CSV table of C-alpha atoms in Angstrom, one decimal:
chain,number,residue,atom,x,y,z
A,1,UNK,CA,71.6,141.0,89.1
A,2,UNK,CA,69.5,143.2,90.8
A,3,UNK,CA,72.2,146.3,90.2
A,4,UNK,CA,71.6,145.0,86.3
A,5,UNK,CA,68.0,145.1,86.3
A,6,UNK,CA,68.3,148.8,87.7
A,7,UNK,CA,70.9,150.2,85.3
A,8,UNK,CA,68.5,148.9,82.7
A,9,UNK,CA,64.8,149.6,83.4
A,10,UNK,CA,62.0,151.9,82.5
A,11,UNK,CA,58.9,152.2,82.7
A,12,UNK,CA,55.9,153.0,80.7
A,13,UNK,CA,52.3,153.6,81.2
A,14,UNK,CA,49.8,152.6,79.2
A,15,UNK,CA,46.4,153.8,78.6
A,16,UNK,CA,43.5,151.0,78.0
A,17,UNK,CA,40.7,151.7,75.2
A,18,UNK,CA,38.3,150.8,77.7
A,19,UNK,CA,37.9,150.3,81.6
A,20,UNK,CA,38.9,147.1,82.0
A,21,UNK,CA,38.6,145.3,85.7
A,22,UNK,CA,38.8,149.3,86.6
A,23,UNK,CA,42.1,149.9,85.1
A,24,UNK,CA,42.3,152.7,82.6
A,25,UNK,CA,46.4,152.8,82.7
A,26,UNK,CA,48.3,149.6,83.0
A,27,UNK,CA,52.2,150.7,83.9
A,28,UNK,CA,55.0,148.4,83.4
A,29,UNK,CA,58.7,147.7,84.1
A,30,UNK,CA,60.8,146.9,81.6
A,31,UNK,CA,64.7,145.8,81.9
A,32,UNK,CA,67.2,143.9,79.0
A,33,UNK,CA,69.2,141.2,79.7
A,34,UNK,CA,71.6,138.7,77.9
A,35,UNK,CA,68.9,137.2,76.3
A,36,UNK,CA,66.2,139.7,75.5
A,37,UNK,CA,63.7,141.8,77.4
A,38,UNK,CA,62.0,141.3,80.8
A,39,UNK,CA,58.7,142.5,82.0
A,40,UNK,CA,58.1,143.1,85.6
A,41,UNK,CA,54.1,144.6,86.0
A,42,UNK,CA,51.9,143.3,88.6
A,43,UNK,CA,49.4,145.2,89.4
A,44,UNK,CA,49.8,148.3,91.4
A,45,UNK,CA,47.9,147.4,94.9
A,46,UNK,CA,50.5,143.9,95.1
A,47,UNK,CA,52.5,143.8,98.0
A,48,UNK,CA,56.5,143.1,97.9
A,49,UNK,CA,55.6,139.2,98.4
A,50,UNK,CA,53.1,138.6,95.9
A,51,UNK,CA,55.3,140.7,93.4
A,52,UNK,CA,58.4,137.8,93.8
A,53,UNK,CA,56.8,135.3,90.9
A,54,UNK,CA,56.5,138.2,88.8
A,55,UNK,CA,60.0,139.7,89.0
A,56,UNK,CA,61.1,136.1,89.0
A,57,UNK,CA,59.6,135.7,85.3
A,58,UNK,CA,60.8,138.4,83.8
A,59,UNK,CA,64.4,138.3,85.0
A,60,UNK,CA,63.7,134.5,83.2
A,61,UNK,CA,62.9,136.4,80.2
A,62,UNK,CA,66.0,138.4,80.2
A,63,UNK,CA,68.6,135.7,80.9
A,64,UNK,CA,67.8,132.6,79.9
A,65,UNK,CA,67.0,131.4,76.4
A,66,UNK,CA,63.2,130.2,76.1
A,67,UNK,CA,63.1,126.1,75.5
A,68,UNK,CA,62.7,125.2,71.7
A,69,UNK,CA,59.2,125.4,70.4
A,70,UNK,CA,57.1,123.2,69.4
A,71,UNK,CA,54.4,125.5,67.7
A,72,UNK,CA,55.4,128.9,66.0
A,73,UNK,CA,52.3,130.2,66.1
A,74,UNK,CA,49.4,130.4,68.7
A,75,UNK,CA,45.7,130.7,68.3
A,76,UNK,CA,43.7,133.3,70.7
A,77,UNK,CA,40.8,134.2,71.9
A,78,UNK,CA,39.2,137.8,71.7
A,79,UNK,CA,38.8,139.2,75.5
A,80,UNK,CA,35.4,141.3,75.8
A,81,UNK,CA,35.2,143.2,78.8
A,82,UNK,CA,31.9,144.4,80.7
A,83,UNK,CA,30.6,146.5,77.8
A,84,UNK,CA,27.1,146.7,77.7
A,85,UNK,CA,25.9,148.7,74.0
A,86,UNK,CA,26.0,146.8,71.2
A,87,UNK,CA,28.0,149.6,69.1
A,88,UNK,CA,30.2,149.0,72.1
A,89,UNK,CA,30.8,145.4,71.4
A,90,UNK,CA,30.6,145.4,67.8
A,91,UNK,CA,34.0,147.7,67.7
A,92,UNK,CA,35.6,145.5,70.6
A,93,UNK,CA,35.1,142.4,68.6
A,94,UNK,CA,36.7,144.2,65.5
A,95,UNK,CA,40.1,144.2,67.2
A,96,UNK,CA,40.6,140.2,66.9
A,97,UNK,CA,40.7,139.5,63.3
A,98,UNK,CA,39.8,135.8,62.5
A,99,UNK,CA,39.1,134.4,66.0
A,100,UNK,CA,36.8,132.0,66.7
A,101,UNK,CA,36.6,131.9,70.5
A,102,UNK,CA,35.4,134.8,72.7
A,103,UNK,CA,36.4,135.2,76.4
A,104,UNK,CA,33.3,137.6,77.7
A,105,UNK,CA,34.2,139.2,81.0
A,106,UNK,CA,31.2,138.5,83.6
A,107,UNK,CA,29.8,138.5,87.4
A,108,UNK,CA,28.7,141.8,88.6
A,109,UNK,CA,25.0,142.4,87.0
A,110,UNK,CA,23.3,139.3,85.5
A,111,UNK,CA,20.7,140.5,83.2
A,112,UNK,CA,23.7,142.6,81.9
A,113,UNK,CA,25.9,139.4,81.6
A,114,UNK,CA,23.1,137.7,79.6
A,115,UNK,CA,22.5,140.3,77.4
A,116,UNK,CA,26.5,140.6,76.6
A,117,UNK,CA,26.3,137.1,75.6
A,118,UNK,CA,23.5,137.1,73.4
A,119,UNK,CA,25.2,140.0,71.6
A,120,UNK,CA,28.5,138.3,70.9
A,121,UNK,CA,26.4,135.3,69.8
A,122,UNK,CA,23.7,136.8,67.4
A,123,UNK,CA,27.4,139.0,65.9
A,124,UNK,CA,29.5,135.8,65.4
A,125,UNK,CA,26.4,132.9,65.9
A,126,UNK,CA,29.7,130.1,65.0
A,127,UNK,CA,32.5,131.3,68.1
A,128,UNK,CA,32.9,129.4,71.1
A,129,UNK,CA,32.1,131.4,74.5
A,130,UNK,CA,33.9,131.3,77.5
A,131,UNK,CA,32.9,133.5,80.3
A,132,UNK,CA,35.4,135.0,82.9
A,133,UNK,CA,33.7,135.3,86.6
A,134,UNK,CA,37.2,136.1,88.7
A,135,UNK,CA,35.6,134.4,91.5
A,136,UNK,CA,32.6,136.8,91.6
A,137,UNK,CA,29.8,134.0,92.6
A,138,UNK,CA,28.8,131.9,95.6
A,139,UNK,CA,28.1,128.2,94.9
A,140,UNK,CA,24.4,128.3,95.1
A,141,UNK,CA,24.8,131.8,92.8
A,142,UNK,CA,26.6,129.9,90.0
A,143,UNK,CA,24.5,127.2,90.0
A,144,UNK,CA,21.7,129.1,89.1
A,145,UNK,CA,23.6,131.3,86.8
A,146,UNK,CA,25.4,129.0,85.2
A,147,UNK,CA,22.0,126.6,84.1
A,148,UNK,CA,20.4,130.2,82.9
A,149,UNK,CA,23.7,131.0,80.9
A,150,UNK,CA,23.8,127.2,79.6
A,151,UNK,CA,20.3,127.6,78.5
A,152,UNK,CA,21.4,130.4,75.9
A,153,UNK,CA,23.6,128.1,74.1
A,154,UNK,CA,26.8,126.1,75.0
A,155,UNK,CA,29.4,127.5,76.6
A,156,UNK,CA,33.3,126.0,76.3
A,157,UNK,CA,33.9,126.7,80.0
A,158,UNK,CA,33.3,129.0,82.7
A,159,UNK,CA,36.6,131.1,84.2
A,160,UNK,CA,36.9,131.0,88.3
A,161,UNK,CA,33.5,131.2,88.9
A,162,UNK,CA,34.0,130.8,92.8
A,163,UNK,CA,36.8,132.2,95.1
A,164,UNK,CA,38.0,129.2,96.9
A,165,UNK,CA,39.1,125.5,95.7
A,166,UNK,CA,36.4,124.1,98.1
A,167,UNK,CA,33.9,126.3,96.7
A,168,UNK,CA,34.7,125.1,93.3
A,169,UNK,CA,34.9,121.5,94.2
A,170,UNK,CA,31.4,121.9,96.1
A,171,UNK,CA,30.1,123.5,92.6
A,172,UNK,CA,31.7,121.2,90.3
A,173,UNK,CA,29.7,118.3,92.6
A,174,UNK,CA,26.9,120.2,92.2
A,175,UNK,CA,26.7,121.0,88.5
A,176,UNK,CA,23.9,119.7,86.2
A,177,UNK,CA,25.0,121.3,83.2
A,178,UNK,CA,27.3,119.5,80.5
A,179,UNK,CA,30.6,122.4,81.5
A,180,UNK,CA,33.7,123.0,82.3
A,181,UNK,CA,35.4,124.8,85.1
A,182,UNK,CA,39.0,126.5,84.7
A,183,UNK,CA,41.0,127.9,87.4
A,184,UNK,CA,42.7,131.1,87.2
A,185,UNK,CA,43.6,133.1,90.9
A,186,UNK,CA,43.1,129.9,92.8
A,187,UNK,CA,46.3,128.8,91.2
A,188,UNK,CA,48.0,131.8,90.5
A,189,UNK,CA,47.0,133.6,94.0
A,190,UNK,CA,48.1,130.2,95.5
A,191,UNK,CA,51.4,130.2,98.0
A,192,UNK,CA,52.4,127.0,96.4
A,193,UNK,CA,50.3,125.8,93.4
A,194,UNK,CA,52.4,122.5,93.1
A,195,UNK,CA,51.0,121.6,96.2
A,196,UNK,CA,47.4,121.9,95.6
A,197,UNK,CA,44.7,119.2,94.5
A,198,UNK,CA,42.7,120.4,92.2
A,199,UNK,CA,40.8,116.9,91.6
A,200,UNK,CA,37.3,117.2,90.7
A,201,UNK,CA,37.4,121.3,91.5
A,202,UNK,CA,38.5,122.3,88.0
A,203,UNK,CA,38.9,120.6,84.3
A,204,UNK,CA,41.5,123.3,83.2
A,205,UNK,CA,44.4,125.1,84.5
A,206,UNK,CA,45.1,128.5,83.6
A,207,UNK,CA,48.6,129.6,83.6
A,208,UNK,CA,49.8,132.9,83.4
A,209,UNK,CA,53.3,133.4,82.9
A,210,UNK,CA,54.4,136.8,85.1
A,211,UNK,CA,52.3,135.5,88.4
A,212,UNK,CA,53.6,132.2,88.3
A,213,UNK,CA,57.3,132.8,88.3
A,214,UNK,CA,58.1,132.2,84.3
A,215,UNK,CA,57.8,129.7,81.8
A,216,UNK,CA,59.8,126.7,83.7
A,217,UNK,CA,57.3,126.5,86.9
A,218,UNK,CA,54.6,127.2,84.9
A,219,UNK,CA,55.4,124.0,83.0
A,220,UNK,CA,56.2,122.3,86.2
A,221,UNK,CA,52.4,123.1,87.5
A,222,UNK,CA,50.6,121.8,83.8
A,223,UNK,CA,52.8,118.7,84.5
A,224,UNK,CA,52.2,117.9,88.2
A,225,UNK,CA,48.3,118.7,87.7
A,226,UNK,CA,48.2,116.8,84.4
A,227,UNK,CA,44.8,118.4,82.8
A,228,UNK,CA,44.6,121.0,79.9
A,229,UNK,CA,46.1,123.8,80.0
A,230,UNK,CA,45.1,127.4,78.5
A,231,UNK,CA,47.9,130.1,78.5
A,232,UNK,CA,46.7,133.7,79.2
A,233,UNK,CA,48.2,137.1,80.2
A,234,UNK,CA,47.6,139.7,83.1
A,235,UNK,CA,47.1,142.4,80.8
A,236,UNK,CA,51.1,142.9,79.5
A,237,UNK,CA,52.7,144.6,77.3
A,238,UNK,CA,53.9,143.1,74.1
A,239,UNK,CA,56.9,142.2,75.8
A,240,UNK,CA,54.9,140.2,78.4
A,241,UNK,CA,52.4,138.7,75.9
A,242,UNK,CA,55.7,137.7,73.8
A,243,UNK,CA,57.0,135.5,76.5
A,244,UNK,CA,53.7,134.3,77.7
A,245,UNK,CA,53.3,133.0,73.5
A,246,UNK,CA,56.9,131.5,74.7
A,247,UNK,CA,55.0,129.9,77.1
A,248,UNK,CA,52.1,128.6,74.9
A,249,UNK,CA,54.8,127.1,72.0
A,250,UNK,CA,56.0,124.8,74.6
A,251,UNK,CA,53.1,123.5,76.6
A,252,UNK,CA,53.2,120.1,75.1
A,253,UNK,CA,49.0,120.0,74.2
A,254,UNK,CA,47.2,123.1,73.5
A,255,UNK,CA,43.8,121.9,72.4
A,256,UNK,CA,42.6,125.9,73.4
A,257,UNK,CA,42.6,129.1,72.1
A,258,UNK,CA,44.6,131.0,74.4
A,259,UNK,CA,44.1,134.5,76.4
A,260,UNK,CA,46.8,136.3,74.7
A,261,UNK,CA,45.6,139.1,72.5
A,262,UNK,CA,44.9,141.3,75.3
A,263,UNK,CA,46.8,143.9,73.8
A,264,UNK,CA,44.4,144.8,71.7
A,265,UNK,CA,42.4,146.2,74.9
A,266,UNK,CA,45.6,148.9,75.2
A,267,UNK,CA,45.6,152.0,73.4
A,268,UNK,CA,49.3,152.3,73.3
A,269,UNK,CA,51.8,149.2,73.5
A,270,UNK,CA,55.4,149.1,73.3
A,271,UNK,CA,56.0,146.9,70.4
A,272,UNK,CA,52.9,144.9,67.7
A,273,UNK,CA,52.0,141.3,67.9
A,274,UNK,CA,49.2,141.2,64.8
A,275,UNK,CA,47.0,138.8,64.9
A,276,UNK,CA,46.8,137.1,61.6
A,277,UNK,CA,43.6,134.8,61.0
A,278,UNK,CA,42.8,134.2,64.9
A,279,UNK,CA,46.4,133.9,65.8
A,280,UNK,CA,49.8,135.3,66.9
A,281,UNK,CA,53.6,134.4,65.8
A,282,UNK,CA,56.0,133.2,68.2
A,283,UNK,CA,58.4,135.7,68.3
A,284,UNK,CA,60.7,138.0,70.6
A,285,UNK,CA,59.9,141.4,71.1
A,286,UNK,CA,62.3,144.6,71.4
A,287,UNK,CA,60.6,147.7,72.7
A,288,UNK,CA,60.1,150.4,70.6
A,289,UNK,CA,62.3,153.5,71.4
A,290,UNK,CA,59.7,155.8,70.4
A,291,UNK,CA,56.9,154.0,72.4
A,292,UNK,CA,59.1,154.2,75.7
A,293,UNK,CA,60.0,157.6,75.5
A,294,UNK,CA,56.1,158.9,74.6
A,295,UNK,CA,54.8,156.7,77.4
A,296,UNK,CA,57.2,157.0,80.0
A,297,UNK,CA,56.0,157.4,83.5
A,298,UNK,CA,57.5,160.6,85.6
A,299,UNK,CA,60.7,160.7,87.5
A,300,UNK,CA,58.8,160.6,90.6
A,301,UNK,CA,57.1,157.0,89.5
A,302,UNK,CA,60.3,155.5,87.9
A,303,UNK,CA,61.4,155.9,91.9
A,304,UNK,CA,58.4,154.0,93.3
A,305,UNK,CA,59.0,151.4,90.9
A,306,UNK,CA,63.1,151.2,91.4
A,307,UNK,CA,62.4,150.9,95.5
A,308,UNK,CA,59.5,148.0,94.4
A,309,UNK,CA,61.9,146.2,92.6
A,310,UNK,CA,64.2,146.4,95.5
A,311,UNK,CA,61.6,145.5,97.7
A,312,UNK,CA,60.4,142.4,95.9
A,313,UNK,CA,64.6,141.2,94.9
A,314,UNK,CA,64.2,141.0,98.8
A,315,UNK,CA,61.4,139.6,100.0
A,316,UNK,CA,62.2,136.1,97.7
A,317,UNK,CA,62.9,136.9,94.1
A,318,UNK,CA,66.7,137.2,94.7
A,319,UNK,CA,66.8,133.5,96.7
A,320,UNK,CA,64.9,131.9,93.8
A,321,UNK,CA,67.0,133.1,91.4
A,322,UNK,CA,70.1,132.2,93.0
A,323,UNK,CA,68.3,128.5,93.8
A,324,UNK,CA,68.1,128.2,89.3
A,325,UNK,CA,71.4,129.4,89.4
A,326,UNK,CA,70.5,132.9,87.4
A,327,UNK,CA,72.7,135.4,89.0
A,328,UNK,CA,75.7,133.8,87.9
């Protein structure tokens, strides 16, 4: 297995149209298997150990067949990140044709955040606004934060707002405003998230498909926690947003738009997923040969990322493979 996924990978870099979460080039592993492509990207400061989920899902991706569907196409929202000019926002908001619901990246400068807000909702007074806080606030912080943002208009829900599950527990006590909390890296930057209780911290569960380990556990974790569920990416490629929409088709209620038209914040990609009317097709996704060859990384890179992928097959991704029986 792991000899396969060498033989076959390569690597891209991508350039972003705008600094998003201070990442202006998002690179990514690619490798083919029996049955279709695999995507291997977390983020470059990950150690070996946190890396195993997402090695684990794409090697998923590339040998074993995605369960049958049960939507073929998924509605999304538009991701704005911390832009702060109006011309700014107006052109982000143009690349999600037909969607309602706007994700608005928040947490670092308040007055900022609220004015980012108002924008979007004076541009498109009808969309639904969630805000991202990626743990960003203190309890007491979002409290107040929260009631000033609530006070601007409704908002769907409000993204990881606090680090920790008891901080969001304490908040969710706390609240005195009609919303709802999602958790994102408390789940996903969780050493077991089947084991966690996430009773009366959160109302959703966010599940990404690379840092969870694929599309099987992250089913396994919308089922043991047994609360809506909203699908989203960690800024893949096509080829990762294509499996994550895998993902989405077979969670058995989506009643959300879900985070995956975050290619649209990459300048280059390595295959197209249009959204049509608010939404993108189900499909599988082959990499463009002309994409990989204009954006692959260096010789040098594709070395660092070989010895990573070595270094992650052996610090658990090779026994959880062999555990689903994979490697055969």
């Amino acid at each position: 297995m792991l000899d396969s996924i060498l033989e076959s990978i390569q690597v891209v870099a991508l350039p972003t149209k705008t600094d998003f979460r201070s990442i202006q080039v998002r690179e990514v592993a690619l490798f083919e298997g029996r049955a279709g492509w695999g995507e291997f990207s977390p983020f470059l400061e990950y150690g070996a150990k946190e890396c195993v989920p997402w090695l684990v899902s794409g090697i998923e991706a590339a040998v074993v067949e995605a369960p049958r569907p049960l939507r073929q196409k998924i509605s999304v929202n538009a991701t704005l990140p911390a832009l702060n000019s109006r011309e700014e926002i107006v052109t982000a908001l143009s690349w999600y044709p037909g969607c309602t619901t706007v994700k608005i990246k928040v947490g670092s400068n308040l007055s900022e955040d609220l004015a980012r807000i108002a924008i979007v909702r004076e541009l498109l007074p009808t969309a639904k606004i969630r805000v991202d806080v990626n743990g960003n606030w203190s309890v007491d912080h979002a409290l107040a934060v929260i009631k000033e943002m609530y006070a601007g208009g409704e908002l769907e829900y409000i993204e990881q707002p606090c680090g920790t599950l008891e901080e969001l527990r304490e908040l969710k006590g706390r609240l005195e405003v009609p919303v709802l909390i999602a958790g994102d890296e408390v789940i996903r930057k969780s050493a077991n998230p089947l084991a966690l209780d996430l009773r009366g911290a959160i109302d959703i569960v966010m599940l990404k498909v690379a840092p969870l380990g694929g599309i099987k556990r992250s089913l396994e974790i919308a089922k043991m926690h047994g609360m809506h569920a909203i699908v989203s990416s960690a800024l893949d490629s096509a080829v990762g947003i294509s499996y994550g929409l895998k993902l989405a088709a077979t969670v058995p209620e989506l009643n959300y738009a879900c985070g995956l038209a975050t290619g649209e914040l990459l300048k280059n990609d390595v295959a197209t997923l249009p959204i049509i009317d608010g939404a993108i097709a189900v499909k599988s996704v082959v990499p463009d040969s002309v994409a990989l060859n204009e954006n692959a990384i260096s010789p040098e890179r594709l070395s660092w990322w070989r010895k990573r992928v070595r270094d992650t097959w052996n610090a658990g991704a090779q026994e959880w493979v062999s555990k689903e029986g994979w490697d055969s």
